[in-house]
XYZ file of C-alpha atoms in Angstrom:
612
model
C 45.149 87.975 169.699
C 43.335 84.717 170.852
C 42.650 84.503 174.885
C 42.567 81.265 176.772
C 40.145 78.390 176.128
C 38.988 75.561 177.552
C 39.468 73.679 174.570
C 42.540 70.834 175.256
C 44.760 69.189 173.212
C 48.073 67.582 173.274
C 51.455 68.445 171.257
C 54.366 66.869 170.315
C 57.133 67.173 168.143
C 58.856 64.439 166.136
C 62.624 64.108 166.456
C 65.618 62.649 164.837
C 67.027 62.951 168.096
C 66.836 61.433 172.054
C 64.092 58.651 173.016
C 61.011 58.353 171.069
C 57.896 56.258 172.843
C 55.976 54.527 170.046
C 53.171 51.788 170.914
C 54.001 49.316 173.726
C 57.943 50.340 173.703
C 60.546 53.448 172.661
C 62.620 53.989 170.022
C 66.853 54.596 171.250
C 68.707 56.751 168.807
C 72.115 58.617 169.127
C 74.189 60.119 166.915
C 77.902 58.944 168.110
C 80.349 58.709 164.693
C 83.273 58.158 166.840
C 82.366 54.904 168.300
C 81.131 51.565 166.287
C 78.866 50.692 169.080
C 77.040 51.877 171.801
C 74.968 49.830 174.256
C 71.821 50.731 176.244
C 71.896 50.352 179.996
C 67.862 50.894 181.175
C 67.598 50.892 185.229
C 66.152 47.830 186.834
C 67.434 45.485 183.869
C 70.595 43.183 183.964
C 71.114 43.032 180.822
C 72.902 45.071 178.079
C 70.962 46.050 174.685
C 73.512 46.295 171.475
C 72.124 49.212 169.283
C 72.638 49.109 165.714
C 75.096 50.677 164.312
C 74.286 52.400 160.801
C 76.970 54.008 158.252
C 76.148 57.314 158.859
C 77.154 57.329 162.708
C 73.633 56.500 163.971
C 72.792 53.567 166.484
C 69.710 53.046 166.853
C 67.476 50.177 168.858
C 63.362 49.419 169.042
C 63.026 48.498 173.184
C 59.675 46.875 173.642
C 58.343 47.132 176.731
C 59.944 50.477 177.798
C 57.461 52.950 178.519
C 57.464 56.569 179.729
C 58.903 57.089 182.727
C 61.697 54.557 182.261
C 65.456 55.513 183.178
C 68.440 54.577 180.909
C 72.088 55.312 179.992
C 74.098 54.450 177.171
C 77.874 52.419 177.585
C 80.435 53.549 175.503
C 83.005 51.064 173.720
C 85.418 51.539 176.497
C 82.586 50.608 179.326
C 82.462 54.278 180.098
C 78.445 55.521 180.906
C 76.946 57.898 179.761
C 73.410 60.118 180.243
C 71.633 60.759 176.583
C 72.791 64.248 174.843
C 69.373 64.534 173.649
C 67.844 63.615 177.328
C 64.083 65.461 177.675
C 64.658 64.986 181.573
C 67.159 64.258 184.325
C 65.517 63.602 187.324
C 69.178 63.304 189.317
C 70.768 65.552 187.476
C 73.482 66.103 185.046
C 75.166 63.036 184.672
C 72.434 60.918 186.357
C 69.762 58.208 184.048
C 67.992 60.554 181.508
C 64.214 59.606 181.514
C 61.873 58.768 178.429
C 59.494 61.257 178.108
C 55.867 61.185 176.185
C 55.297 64.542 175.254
C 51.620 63.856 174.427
C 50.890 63.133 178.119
C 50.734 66.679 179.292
C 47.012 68.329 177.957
C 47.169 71.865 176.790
C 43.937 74.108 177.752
C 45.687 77.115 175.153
C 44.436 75.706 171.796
C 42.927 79.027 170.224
C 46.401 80.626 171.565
C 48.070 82.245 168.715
C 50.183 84.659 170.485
C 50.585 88.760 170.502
C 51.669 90.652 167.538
C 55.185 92.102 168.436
C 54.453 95.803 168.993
C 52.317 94.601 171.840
C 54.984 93.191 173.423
C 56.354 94.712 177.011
C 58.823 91.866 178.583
C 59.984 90.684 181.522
C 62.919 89.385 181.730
C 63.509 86.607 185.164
C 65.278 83.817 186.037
C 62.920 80.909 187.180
C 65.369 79.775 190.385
C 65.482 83.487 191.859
C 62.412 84.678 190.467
C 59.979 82.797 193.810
C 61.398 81.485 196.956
C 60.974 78.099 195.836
C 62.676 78.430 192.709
C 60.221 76.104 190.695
C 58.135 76.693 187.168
C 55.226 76.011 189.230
C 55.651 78.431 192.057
C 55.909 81.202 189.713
C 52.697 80.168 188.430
C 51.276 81.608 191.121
C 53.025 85.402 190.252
C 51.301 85.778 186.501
C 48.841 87.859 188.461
C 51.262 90.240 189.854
C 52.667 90.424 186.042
C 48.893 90.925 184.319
C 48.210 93.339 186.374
C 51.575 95.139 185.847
C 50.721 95.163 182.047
C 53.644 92.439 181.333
C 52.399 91.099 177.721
C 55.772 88.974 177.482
C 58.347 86.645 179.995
C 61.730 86.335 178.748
C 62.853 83.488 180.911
C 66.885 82.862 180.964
C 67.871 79.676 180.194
C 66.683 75.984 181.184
C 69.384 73.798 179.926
C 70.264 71.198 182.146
C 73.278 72.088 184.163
C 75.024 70.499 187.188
C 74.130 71.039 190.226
C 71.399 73.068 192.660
C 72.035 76.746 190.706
C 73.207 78.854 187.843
C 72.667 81.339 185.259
C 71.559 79.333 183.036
C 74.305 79.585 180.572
C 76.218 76.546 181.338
C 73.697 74.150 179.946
C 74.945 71.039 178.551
C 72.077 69.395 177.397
C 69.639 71.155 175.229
C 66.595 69.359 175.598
C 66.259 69.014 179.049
C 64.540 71.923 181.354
C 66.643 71.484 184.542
C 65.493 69.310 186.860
C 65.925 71.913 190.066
C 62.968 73.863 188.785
C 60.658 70.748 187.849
C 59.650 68.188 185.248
C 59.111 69.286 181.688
C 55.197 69.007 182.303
C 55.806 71.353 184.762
C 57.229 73.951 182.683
C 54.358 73.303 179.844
C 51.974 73.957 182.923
C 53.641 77.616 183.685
C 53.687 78.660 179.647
C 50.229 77.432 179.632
C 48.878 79.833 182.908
C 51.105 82.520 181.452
C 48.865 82.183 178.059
C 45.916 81.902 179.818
C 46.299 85.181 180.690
C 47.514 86.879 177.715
C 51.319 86.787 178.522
C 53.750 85.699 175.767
C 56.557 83.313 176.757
C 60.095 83.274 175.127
C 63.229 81.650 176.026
C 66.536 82.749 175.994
C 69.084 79.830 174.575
C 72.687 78.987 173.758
C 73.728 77.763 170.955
C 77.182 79.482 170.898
C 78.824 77.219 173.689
C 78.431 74.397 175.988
C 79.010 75.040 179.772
C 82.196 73.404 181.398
C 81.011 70.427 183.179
C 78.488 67.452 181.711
C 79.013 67.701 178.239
C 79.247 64.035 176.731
C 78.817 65.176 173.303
C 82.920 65.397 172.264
C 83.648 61.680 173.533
C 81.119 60.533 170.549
C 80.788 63.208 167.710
C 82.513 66.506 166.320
C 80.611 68.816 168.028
C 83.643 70.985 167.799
C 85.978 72.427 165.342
C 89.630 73.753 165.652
C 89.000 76.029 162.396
C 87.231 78.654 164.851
C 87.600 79.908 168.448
C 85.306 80.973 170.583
C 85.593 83.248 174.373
C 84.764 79.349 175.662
C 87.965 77.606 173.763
C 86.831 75.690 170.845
C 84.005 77.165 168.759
C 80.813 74.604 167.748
C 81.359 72.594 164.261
C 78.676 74.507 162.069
C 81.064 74.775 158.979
C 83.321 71.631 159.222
C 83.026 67.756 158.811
C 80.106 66.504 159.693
C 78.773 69.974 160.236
C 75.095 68.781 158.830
C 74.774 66.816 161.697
C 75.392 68.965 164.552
C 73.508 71.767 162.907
C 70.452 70.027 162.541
C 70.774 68.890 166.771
C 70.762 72.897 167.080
C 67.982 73.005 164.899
C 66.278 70.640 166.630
C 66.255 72.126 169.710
C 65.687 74.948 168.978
C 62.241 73.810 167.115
C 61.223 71.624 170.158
C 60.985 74.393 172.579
C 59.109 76.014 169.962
C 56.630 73.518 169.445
C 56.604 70.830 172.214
C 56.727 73.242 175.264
C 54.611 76.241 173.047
C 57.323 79.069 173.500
C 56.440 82.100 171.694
C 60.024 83.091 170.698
C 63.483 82.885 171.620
C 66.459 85.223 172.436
C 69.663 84.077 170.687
C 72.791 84.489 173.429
C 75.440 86.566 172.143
C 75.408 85.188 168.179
C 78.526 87.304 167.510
C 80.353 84.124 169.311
C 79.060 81.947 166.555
C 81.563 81.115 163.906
C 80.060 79.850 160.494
C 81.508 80.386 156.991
C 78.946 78.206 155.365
C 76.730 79.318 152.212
C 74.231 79.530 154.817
C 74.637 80.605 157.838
C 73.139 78.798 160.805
C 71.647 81.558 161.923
C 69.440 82.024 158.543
C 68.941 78.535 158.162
C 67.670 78.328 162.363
C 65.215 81.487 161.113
C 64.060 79.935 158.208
C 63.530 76.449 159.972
C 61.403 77.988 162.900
C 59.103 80.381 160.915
C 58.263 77.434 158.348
C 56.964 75.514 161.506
C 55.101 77.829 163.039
C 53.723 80.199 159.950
C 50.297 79.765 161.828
C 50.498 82.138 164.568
C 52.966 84.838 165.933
C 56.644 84.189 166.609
C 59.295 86.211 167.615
C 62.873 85.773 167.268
C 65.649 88.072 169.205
C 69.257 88.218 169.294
C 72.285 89.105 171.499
C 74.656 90.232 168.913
C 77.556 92.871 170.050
C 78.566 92.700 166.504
C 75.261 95.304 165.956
C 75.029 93.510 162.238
C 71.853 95.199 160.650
C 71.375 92.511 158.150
C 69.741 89.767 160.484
C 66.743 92.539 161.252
C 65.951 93.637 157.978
C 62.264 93.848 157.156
C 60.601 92.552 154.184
C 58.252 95.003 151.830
C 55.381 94.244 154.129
C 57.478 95.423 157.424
C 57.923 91.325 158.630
C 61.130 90.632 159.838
C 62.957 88.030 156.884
C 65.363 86.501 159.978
C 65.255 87.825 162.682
C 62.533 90.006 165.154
C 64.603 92.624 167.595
C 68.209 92.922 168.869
C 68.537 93.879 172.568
C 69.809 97.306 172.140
C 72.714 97.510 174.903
C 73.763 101.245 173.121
C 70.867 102.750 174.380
C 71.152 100.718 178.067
C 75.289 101.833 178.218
C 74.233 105.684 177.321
C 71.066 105.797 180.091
C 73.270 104.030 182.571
C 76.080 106.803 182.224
C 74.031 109.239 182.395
C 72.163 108.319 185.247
C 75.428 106.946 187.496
C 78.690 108.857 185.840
C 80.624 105.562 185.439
C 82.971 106.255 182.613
C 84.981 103.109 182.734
C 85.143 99.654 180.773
C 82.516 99.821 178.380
C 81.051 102.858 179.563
C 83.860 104.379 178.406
C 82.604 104.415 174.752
C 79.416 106.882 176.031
C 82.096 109.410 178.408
C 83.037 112.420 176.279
C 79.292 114.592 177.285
C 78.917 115.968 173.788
C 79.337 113.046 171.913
C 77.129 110.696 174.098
C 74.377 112.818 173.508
C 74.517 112.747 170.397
C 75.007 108.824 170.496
C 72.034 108.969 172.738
C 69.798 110.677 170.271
C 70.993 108.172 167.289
C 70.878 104.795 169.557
C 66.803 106.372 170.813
C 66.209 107.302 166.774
C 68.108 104.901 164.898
C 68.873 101.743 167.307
C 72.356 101.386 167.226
C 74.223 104.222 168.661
C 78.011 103.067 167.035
C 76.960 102.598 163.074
C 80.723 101.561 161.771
C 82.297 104.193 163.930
C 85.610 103.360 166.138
C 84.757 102.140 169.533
C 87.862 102.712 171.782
C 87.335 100.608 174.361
C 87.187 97.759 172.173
C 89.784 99.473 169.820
C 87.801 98.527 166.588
C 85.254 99.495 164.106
C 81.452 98.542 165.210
C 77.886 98.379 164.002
C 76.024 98.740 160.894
C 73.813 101.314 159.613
C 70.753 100.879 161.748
C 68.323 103.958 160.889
C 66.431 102.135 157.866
C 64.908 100.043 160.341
C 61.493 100.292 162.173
C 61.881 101.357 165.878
C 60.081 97.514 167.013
C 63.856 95.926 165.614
C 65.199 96.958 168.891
C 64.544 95.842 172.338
C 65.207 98.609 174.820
C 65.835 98.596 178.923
C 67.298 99.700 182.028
C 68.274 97.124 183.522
C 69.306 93.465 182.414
C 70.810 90.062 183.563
C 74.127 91.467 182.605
C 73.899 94.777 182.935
C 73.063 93.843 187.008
C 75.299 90.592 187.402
C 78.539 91.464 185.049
C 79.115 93.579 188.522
C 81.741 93.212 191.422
C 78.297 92.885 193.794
C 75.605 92.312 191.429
C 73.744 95.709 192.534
C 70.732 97.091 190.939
C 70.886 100.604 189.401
C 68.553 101.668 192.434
C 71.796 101.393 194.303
C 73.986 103.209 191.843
C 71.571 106.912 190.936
C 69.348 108.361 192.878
C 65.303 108.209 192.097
C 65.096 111.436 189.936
C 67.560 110.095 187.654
C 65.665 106.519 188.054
C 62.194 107.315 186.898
C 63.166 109.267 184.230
C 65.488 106.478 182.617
C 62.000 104.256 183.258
C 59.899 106.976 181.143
C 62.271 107.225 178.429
C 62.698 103.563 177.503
C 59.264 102.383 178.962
C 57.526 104.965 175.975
C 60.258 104.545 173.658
C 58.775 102.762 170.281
C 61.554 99.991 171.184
C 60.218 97.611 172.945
C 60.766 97.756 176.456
C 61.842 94.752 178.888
C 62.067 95.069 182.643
C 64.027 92.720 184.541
C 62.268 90.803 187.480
C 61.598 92.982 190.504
C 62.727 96.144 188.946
C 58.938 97.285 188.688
C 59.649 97.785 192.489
C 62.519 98.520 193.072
C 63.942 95.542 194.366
C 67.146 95.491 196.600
C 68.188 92.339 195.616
C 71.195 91.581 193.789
C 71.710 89.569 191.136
C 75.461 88.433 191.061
C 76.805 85.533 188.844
C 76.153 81.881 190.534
C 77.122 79.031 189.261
C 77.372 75.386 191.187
C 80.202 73.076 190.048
C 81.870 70.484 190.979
C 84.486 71.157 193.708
C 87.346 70.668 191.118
C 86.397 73.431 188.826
C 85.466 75.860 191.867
C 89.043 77.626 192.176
C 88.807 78.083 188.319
C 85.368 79.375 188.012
C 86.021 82.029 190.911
C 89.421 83.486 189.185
C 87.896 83.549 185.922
C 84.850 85.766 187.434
C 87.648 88.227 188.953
C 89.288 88.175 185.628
C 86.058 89.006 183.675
C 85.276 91.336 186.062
C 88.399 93.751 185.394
C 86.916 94.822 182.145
C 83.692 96.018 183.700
C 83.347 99.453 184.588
C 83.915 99.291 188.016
C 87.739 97.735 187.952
C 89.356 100.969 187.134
C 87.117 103.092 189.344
C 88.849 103.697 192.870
C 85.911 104.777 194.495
C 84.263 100.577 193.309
C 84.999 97.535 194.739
C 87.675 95.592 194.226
C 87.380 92.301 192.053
C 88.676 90.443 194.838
C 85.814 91.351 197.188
C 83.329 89.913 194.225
C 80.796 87.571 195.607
C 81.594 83.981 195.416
C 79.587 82.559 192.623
C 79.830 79.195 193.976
C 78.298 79.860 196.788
C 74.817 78.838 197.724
C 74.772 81.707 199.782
C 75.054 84.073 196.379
C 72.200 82.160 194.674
C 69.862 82.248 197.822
C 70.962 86.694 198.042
C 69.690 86.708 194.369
C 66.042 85.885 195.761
C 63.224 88.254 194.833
C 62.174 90.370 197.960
C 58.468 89.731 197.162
C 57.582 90.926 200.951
C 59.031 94.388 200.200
C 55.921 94.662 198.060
C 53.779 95.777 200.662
C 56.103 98.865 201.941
C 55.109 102.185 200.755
C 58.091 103.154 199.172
C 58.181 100.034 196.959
C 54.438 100.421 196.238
C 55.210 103.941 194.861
C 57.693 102.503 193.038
C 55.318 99.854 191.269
C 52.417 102.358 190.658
C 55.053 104.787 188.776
C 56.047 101.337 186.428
C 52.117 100.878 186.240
C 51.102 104.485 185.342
C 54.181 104.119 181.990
C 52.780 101.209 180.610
C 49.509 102.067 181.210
C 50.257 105.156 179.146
C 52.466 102.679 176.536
C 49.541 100.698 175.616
C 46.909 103.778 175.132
C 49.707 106.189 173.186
C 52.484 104.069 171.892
C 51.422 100.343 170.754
C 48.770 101.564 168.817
C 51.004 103.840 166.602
C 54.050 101.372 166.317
C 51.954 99.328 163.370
C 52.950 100.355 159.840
C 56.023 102.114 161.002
C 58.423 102.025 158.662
C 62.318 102.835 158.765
C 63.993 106.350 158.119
C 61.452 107.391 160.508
C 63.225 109.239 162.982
C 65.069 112.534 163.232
C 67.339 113.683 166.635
C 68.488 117.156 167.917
C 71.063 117.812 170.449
C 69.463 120.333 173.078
C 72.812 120.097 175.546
C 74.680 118.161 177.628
C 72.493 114.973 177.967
C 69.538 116.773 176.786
C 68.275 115.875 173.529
C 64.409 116.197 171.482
C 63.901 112.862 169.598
C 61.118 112.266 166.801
C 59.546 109.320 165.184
C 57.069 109.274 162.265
C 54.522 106.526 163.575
C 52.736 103.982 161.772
C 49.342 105.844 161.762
C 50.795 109.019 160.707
C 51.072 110.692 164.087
C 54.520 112.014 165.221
C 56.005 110.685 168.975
C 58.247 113.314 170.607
C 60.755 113.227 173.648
C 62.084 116.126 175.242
C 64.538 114.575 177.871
C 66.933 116.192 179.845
C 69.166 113.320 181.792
C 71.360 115.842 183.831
C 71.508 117.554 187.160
C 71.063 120.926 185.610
C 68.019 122.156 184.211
C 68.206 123.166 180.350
C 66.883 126.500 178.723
C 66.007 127.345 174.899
C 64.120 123.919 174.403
C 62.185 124.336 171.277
C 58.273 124.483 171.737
C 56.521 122.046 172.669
C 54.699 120.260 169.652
C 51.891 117.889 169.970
C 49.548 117.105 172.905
C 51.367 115.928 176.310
C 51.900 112.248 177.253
C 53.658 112.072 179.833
C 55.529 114.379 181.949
C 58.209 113.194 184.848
C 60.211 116.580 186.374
C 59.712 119.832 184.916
C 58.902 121.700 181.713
C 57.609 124.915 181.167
C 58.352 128.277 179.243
C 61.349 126.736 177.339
C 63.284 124.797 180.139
C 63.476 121.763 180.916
C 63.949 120.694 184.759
C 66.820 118.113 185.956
C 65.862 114.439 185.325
C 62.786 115.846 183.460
C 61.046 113.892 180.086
C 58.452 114.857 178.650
C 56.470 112.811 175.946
C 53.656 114.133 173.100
C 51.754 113.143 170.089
C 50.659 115.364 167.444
C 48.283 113.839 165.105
């Protein structure tokens, strides 16, 4: 691992795609096979420019005298305007000019920056807009401290995508080269990934290549970007296996390399790749790997999916333990088994983790193994699920309590601090904080925060009424809908609102209480503890590594074979009742949070050794 420098450079990537400055003008290309021309309207000029139109669905036009910083549109056949697909910027937003950008302008100060191996990795998860009361890449700046000193070695940020309006998830983006504007200009982003390296901190983004959100995508009115051979949950699933299917999987590619290398990311987390339909010889999710570790075979980068399918074959390791597609999964077995534990909600997907005996033994499997359903029947989905998972190294999984999601896929967005009380909390945090998955926090949990984080999403006024009856609908298979003592979907937060998106604000002044100091020492103290007795052992750890044993109702002793030969034990006992005839104690204690002595082991109680 390689620390900041002072050394600068700049970085750019070429790209078949969007506005390319070249000496004393820029280079205009779009991909638009559906139209023989397209024209080029650029702000402050009368006139008009004709691109030319090639065979292959390209137009393309040389523009002297159009330099960074310059604003233009493109006019369809029928007169129609449009913003580029491929825009790097959009100072006005979604369907305002898109702006040329020179990606060599911004300097870099990280050029000895070659990341952090994975097993050092410990992420946090945020969302730029909520994560600072100013909502801007630069403002959070200013928090890398706060993470350092945590022990954060990795941000996942959710995604940038350009999107309409003042707020939203993230995962309505409709143009996939564009950082939204509402957070700042694209240097300003490179500035943020370039503090957070300065001190150590790994970056990755989270992006969507499975869908484009409702409103501002221009892409159908020119090319096949979709195909009626697949569906997807959003209607019409992306052309990666039809006509013209080259194309639009190389402007997938292509984005996805260009946050790689023009804005530095370390990695990025796939969204839900189970929603992406390809029967090609090659997948696009193989060819994406292949494309992105080629480029970047220099230093360290991670790749992680979202896939509910649990497919083992995208984390398989290679003879010298290196990942041949993909890095981690997030493991949301392991968060759905913790969660029920810890709250007793038994409905919607929680469902799958109700019957006591048999979610502790999924919970031993999904802490040994990763996946907790391995081909089995899951009955709330009413089919089979998962692959075989226990031939992989404990680092293919990424582990948590807490997620995006797992918070906002709820009638009021609330935290799990809301839901169990703090026994039940801080042992959840000491089981997946020293689990050899990799852990990921999400923002403000290190404190406790009280502040939800419900769905938002600005649109325009016509889609409003849709948007806020699809949320109820999507909200009746979460596990709250069939629980009488929940909510109601109908009293869900309005997701439109700009009153939801402000709620969703980190309480950074809460910091300096003393109950949610405690809270951050007890998230310090874990990882502490993670990077003297865990990291160290996770290199060299190989799969069929792990062995589980039921000790009772949510009570179960889990052990790993670690890469330096050492074994990791849990004892945990995630119940209200204590739990008698544990087995002895091997190994040299840890970490202790409850009780444990003379063979029992206390409520909410986990206790963590090594024997060497």
């Amino acid at each position: 691992m390689l620390r900041h420098t002072s050394q600068m450079i700049s970085r750019s990537h070429k790209m078949r795609f969007g506005a390319e400055p070249r000496d004393g003008g820029t280079r205009f290309k779009i991909w638009a096979p559906k139209c023989k021309s397209m024209r080029l309207k650029i702000k402050g000029r009368r006139t008009l420019l004709e691109l030319e139109a090639q065979d292959d669905g390209w137009h393309r036009l040389d523009v002297d005298g159009v330099e960074p910083g310059a604003l233009y549109k493109y006019v369809l056949p029928d007169d129609s305007e449009m913003p580029d697909p491929a825009s790097r910027h959009q100072p006005d937003d979604i369907h305002s000019y898109s702006e040329v950008i020179q990606p060599r302008d911004y300097v870099w100060t990280d050029a000895q920056w070659e990341g952090r191996p994975w097993e050092e990795a410990i992420i946090y998860e945020l969302h730029i807009g909520t994560f600072t009361e100013e909502g801007t890449f630069l403002a959070a700046i200013d928090k890398l401290d706060h993470l350092a000193t945590l022990g954060i070695t990795a941000i996942q940020i959710m995604p940038l995508a350009e999107f309409h309006g003042r707020f939203n998830w993230g995962y309505d983006g409709a143009m996939w080269f564009a950082p939204d504007s509402t957070y700042g200009r694209p240097e300003d982003l490179k500035a943020f990934i370039d503090a957070a390296h300065g001190q150590s901190i790994m970056v990755f983004l989270d992006v969507v290549y499975n869908h484009f959100g409702p409103h501002g995508n221009y892409l159908p009115a020119i090319a096949p970007i979709f195909t009626k051979k697949h569906k997807s949950p959003w209607g019409e699933a992306i052309n990666y296996d039809g006509a013209d299917a080259a194309v639009v999987r190389e402007f997938t590619i292509e984005s996805a390399l260009y946050w790689i290398i023009e804005f530095n990311f370390d990695g990025l987390r796939f969204d839900a790749v189970q929603a992406i339909a390809d029967d090609s010889p090659t997948h696009i999710l193989e060819q994406l790997a292949s494309r992105i570790r080629a480029a970047r075979s220099h230093r360290h980068t991670h790749l992680i999916l979202e896939n509910a399918a649990n497919q083992e074959t995208w984390l398989r390791r290679n003879s010298d333990l290196e990942p041949v597609h993909y890095t981690a999964q997030w493991n949301d077995d392991v968060h759905h088994l913790l969660h029920a534990a810890a709250t007793g909600e038994n409905t919607g997907y929680y469902a799958d983790f109700d019957n006591l005996e048999e979610r502790c033994d999924k919970l031993g499997r999904a802490l040994a193994e990763g996946f907790a359903y391995q081909g089995e029947l899951k009955p709330h989905e009413g089919m089979k699920r998962g692959h075989a998972s226990a031939g992989l190294p404990s680092t293919s999984f990424v582990v948590y309590m807490q997620d995006h999601d797992q918070i906002g896929n709820r009638i009021k967005g609330d935290r799990i601090t809301e839901l169990a009380n703090e026994d039940a909390i801080k042992a959840l945090s000491a089981v997946y904080l020293l689990s050899p998955q990799i852990p990921m926090l999400f923002m403000g949990e290190e404190w406790a925060s009280a502040a939800p984080f419900p769905f938002f999403s600005d649109l325009p006024v016509k889609l409003r009424d849709v948007v806020r009856k699809g949320r109820q609908e999507d909200l009746k298979g979460t596990p709250e809908y069939e629980d009488p003592g929940k909510p109601n979907v109908e009293e869900a937060v309005d997701p439109t609102s700009p009153k939801t998106f402000a709620s969703a604000k980190l309480d950074w002044q809460n910091l300096a209480s003393e109950h949610h100091a405690s809270w951050l020492a007890h998230y310090r103290a874990l990882i502490d503890i993670r990077k003297m007795e865990v990291i160290p052992r996770l290199v060299g750890q190989e799969g069929f590594a792990s062995r589980y044993e039921i000790l009772g109702p949510n009570a179960v002793l889990v052990s790993w074979n670690m890469g330096d030969g050492s074994v990791l034990r849990l004892y945990a006992n995630l119940d209200n009742d204590a739990k008698g005839d544990i087995p002895a104690v091997l190994g040299r204690p840890v970490h202790l949070e409850g009780f444990a002595d003379q063979g029992r082991l206390g409520p909410w109680s986990v206790l963590w050794t090594v024997e060497v």
